[in-house]
Amino acid sequence: MPTRNITPVQQVWNYLNASESAQWAIVCNCAEIRLYSRQKSSNHVHRVLLTELDDPDRFTEFYAIFHANSLLGTGMFAQNTGWLLRVGANKGDVLNCRGKMTSLRGRRFAWIVQLTKGIANVPFRRQQIMARIEPETKNQV
Amino acid sequence: MAKKPSPEKPAPSSLLPGFQHLIPSAAAAPLATHNRPLFLPDLVQQIAHNKQIDASRREQVHPAFRKWAKDLKQGVLQQLHETQVEQDFNHVLLRGLGTTQSDVASDQPWTLPPKWNVPGSGEVEVEVDAALGKFRLDESGWLSGEPLVMVEIKGAKVDLDR
C-alpha cells in the first residue's frame, strides 16, 4: 500500500478499507483529531481541535466519543459512538424527509396562489397541460 | 446601522518564522466545504451527559489533555519528532481514554497492541501507528484479535488534507 503522495486522511482510509473488522479511523496531527466511520464517506468527519480540550464542556464531549469503551462498544456505555451514528442516521433521514415534505408543501402552495391569480401567471408549459386536461374533464362530466 | 469592524488577525504567513505556533488555529486549517459532521450535535450533547460515564475518572484524566493543549499553544509539541509525539499520544492520551496495553493480566484481553499490520498491496504489510480492538495472545504465543479502530498519528506540522 503506497503511502507517498497521499494525504494522511487517505492513508488512514486505506488502512480502514484493508481491514475487514475495522469500523472507525482516527487521524491526528497533535493539533486536531478526526474520526471517520466506515459506514459513511470520507466527507463525514467528527473533528476536535485539541487546543479546545482545556474547556471542560468540550472535553466531556470528546471523552464520551473517543473513550475506548465508547468506540469499541464495550463496558457499560449503552449510548456509545456506534449508537450516535445509528440514531443520527435515522434522525437525519427523518429530518431530511421532513425538509423535503416542507419544500413540496411550499411549492404546492405557491402553485395554488399562482392559479388563484389567474392562468396568465402560470408558465406556458403548464398552460398547455391544463388546456389539454380541461376538455377531457368537460367530456367526462 | 454601521457595521462593527471585526478585530484584525495577522495572517500566519506574515509572522516571523518560528512564531506561527502562537496562533492556536495555525496548525488546524479550516475544513473543506464539502465536509459534513459525522454526528448530529444534539446527540453529541446527549451522549456527553450520559450517566453511565464515570465522571470522576474523566476528571482524573483531564489534566493530561489540558497539558497537551497547553503544550500545543506554547509550541512545545511543534518541536517534537513524529515518533516522540506518537509515543506520548499512545501512552498518555489513548491510555487516558481507557485503552489497555499488553501489561494487563495475562488472561485478560487488551485493547491497544504495540503495533498492528494491515495487508497492503501485494505481499507487503503496512504497520499502522495504533489499532484499537480486542487482542490477546493465542496458544502459540502469537498476537491475535480484531482491530475496530485504525489510528494514524502525524507530527504537528503535517496538514491532514495535503
Short mmCIF file of C-alpha atoms in Angstrom, two decimals, chain B residues 24-158:
data_model
loop_
_atom_site.label_atom_id
_atom_site.label_comp_id
_atom_site.label_asym_id
_atom_site.label_seq_id
_atom_site.Cartn_x
_atom_site.Cartn_y
_atom_site.Cartn_z
CA PRO B 24 -3.68 28.40 18.20
CA SER B 25 -5.53 27.64 14.97
CA ALA B 26 -2.48 27.89 12.74
CA ALA B 27 -1.87 24.13 12.76
CA ALA B 28 -5.52 23.27 12.25
CA ALA B 29 -6.60 24.61 8.90
CA PRO B 30 -10.32 25.06 8.26
CA LEU B 31 -12.09 22.02 6.85
CA ALA B 32 -13.03 21.90 3.19
CA THR B 33 -16.59 22.99 2.43
CA HIS B 34 -17.66 19.55 1.25
CA ASN B 35 -17.10 18.08 4.71
CA ARG B 36 -20.14 17.30 6.83
CA PRO B 37 -20.49 16.47 10.53
CA LEU B 38 -20.39 12.75 11.28
CA PHE B 39 -22.79 13.12 14.22
CA LEU B 40 -25.81 15.30 14.96
CA PRO B 41 -24.80 18.00 17.52
CA ASP B 42 -27.79 17.42 19.83
CA LEU B 43 -26.95 13.70 20.04
CA VAL B 44 -23.35 14.57 20.89
CA GLN B 45 -24.70 16.65 23.78
CA GLN B 46 -26.87 13.73 24.86
CA ILE B 47 -24.01 11.23 24.85
CA ALA B 48 -21.71 13.69 26.66
CA HIS B 49 -24.08 13.80 29.61
CA ASN B 50 -24.61 10.04 29.69
CA LYS B 51 -24.90 8.97 33.34
CA GLN B 52 -23.02 5.73 32.61
CA ILE B 53 -19.79 7.64 32.08
CA ASP B 54 -17.57 7.68 35.15
CA ALA B 55 -17.24 11.44 35.73
CA SER B 56 -14.56 11.07 38.41
CA ARG B 57 -12.36 9.01 36.05
CA ARG B 58 -12.92 11.65 33.37
CA GLU B 59 -11.83 14.41 35.76
CA GLN B 60 -8.76 12.36 36.66
CA VAL B 61 -7.50 12.24 33.08
CA HIS B 62 -8.47 15.78 32.10
CA PRO B 63 -5.17 17.33 33.31
CA ALA B 64 -3.20 15.23 30.77
CA PHE B 65 -5.32 16.67 27.95
CA ARG B 66 -5.09 20.18 29.41
CA LYS B 67 -1.30 19.81 29.40
CA TRP B 68 -1.41 18.66 25.76
CA ALA B 69 -3.49 21.72 24.84
CA LYS B 70 -1.10 23.99 26.77
CA ASP B 71 1.97 22.44 25.09
CA LEU B 72 0.32 22.90 21.76
CA LYS B 73 -0.43 26.57 22.40
CA GLN B 74 3.13 27.16 23.63
CA GLY B 75 4.64 25.46 20.59
CA VAL B 76 6.26 22.61 22.56
CA LEU B 77 4.64 19.83 20.51
CA GLN B 78 5.69 21.51 17.26
CA GLN B 79 9.33 20.89 18.22
CA LEU B 80 8.86 17.14 18.75
CA HIS B 81 9.58 14.47 16.17
CA GLU B 82 6.67 12.36 14.90
CA THR B 83 7.90 9.28 16.80
CA GLN B 84 8.02 11.16 20.09
CA VAL B 85 4.54 12.56 19.52
CA GLU B 86 3.30 9.06 18.68
CA GLN B 87 4.65 7.66 21.95
CA ASP B 88 3.08 10.46 24.01
CA PHE B 89 -0.18 10.06 22.15
CA ASN B 90 -0.28 6.30 22.80
CA HIS B 91 0.92 6.35 26.39
CA VAL B 92 -0.77 9.46 27.67
CA LEU B 93 -3.83 10.26 25.61
CA LEU B 94 -5.01 6.84 24.43
CA ARG B 95 -4.37 5.35 27.87
CA GLY B 96 -6.34 8.22 29.38
CA LEU B 97 -9.18 7.26 27.06
CA GLY B 98 -9.43 3.83 28.66
CA THR B 99 -7.28 1.70 26.35
CA THR B 100 -5.35 -1.16 27.93
CA GLN B 101 -1.96 -2.40 26.75
CA SER B 102 -0.23 -5.75 26.98
CA ASP B 103 0.84 -5.11 30.58
CA VAL B 104 -2.62 -6.12 31.86
CA ALA B 105 -3.09 -9.54 33.50
CA SER B 106 -2.17 -12.32 31.06
CA ASP B 107 -5.64 -13.87 30.97
CA GLN B 108 -7.27 -10.55 30.09
CA PRO B 109 -7.57 -9.24 26.54
CA TRP B 110 -6.21 -5.76 25.88
CA THR B 111 -7.32 -3.04 23.53
CA LEU B 112 -4.14 -1.37 22.26
CA PRO B 113 -1.38 -3.58 20.81
CA PRO B 114 2.06 -2.03 20.33
CA LYS B 115 1.89 -2.33 16.53
CA TRP B 116 -0.58 -3.84 14.08
CA ASN B 117 -0.05 -4.88 10.48
CA VAL B 118 -2.67 -4.41 7.81
CA PRO B 119 -2.48 -6.06 4.39
CA GLY B 120 -1.03 -3.76 1.77
CA SER B 121 -0.57 -4.09 -1.95
CA GLY B 122 0.94 -7.44 -2.98
CA GLU B 123 2.56 -9.28 -0.12
CA VAL B 124 3.70 -6.15 1.67
CA GLU B 125 2.16 -5.49 5.06
CA VAL B 126 1.88 -1.98 6.42
CA GLU B 127 2.15 -1.14 10.09
CA VAL B 128 -0.44 1.28 11.43
CA ASP B 129 0.55 3.66 14.22
CA ALA B 130 -2.06 2.16 16.52
CA ALA B 131 -5.10 -0.07 16.30
CA LEU B 132 -7.83 -0.42 18.90
CA GLY B 133 -9.78 -3.60 19.33
CA LYS B 134 -9.81 -6.75 21.41
CA PHE B 135 -6.45 -8.52 21.36
CA ARG B 136 -4.85 -11.45 23.17
CA LEU B 137 -2.02 -13.92 22.74
CA ASP B 138 -3.18 -17.20 21.26
CA GLU B 139 -1.96 -20.65 22.40
CA SER B 140 1.15 -20.43 20.22
CA GLY B 141 2.02 -17.02 21.64
CA TRP B 142 1.03 -15.00 18.56
CA LEU B 143 -0.91 -11.80 18.88
CA SER B 144 -4.45 -12.29 17.62
CA GLY B 145 -7.53 -10.15 17.58
CA GLU B 146 -9.73 -7.93 15.53
CA PRO B 147 -8.98 -4.24 15.18
CA LEU B 148 -12.03 -1.98 15.24
CA VAL B 149 -10.28 1.39 15.07
CA MET B 150 -7.31 2.34 12.90
CA VAL B 151 -5.21 5.22 14.20
CA GLU B 152 -2.74 7.31 12.24
CA ILE B 153 -0.66 9.87 14.09
CA LYS B 154 1.26 12.67 12.40
CA GLY B 155 3.51 15.45 13.57
CA ALA B 156 2.11 18.86 14.44
CA LYS B 157 3.33 20.45 11.22
CA VAL B 158 1.53 17.98 8.96
#
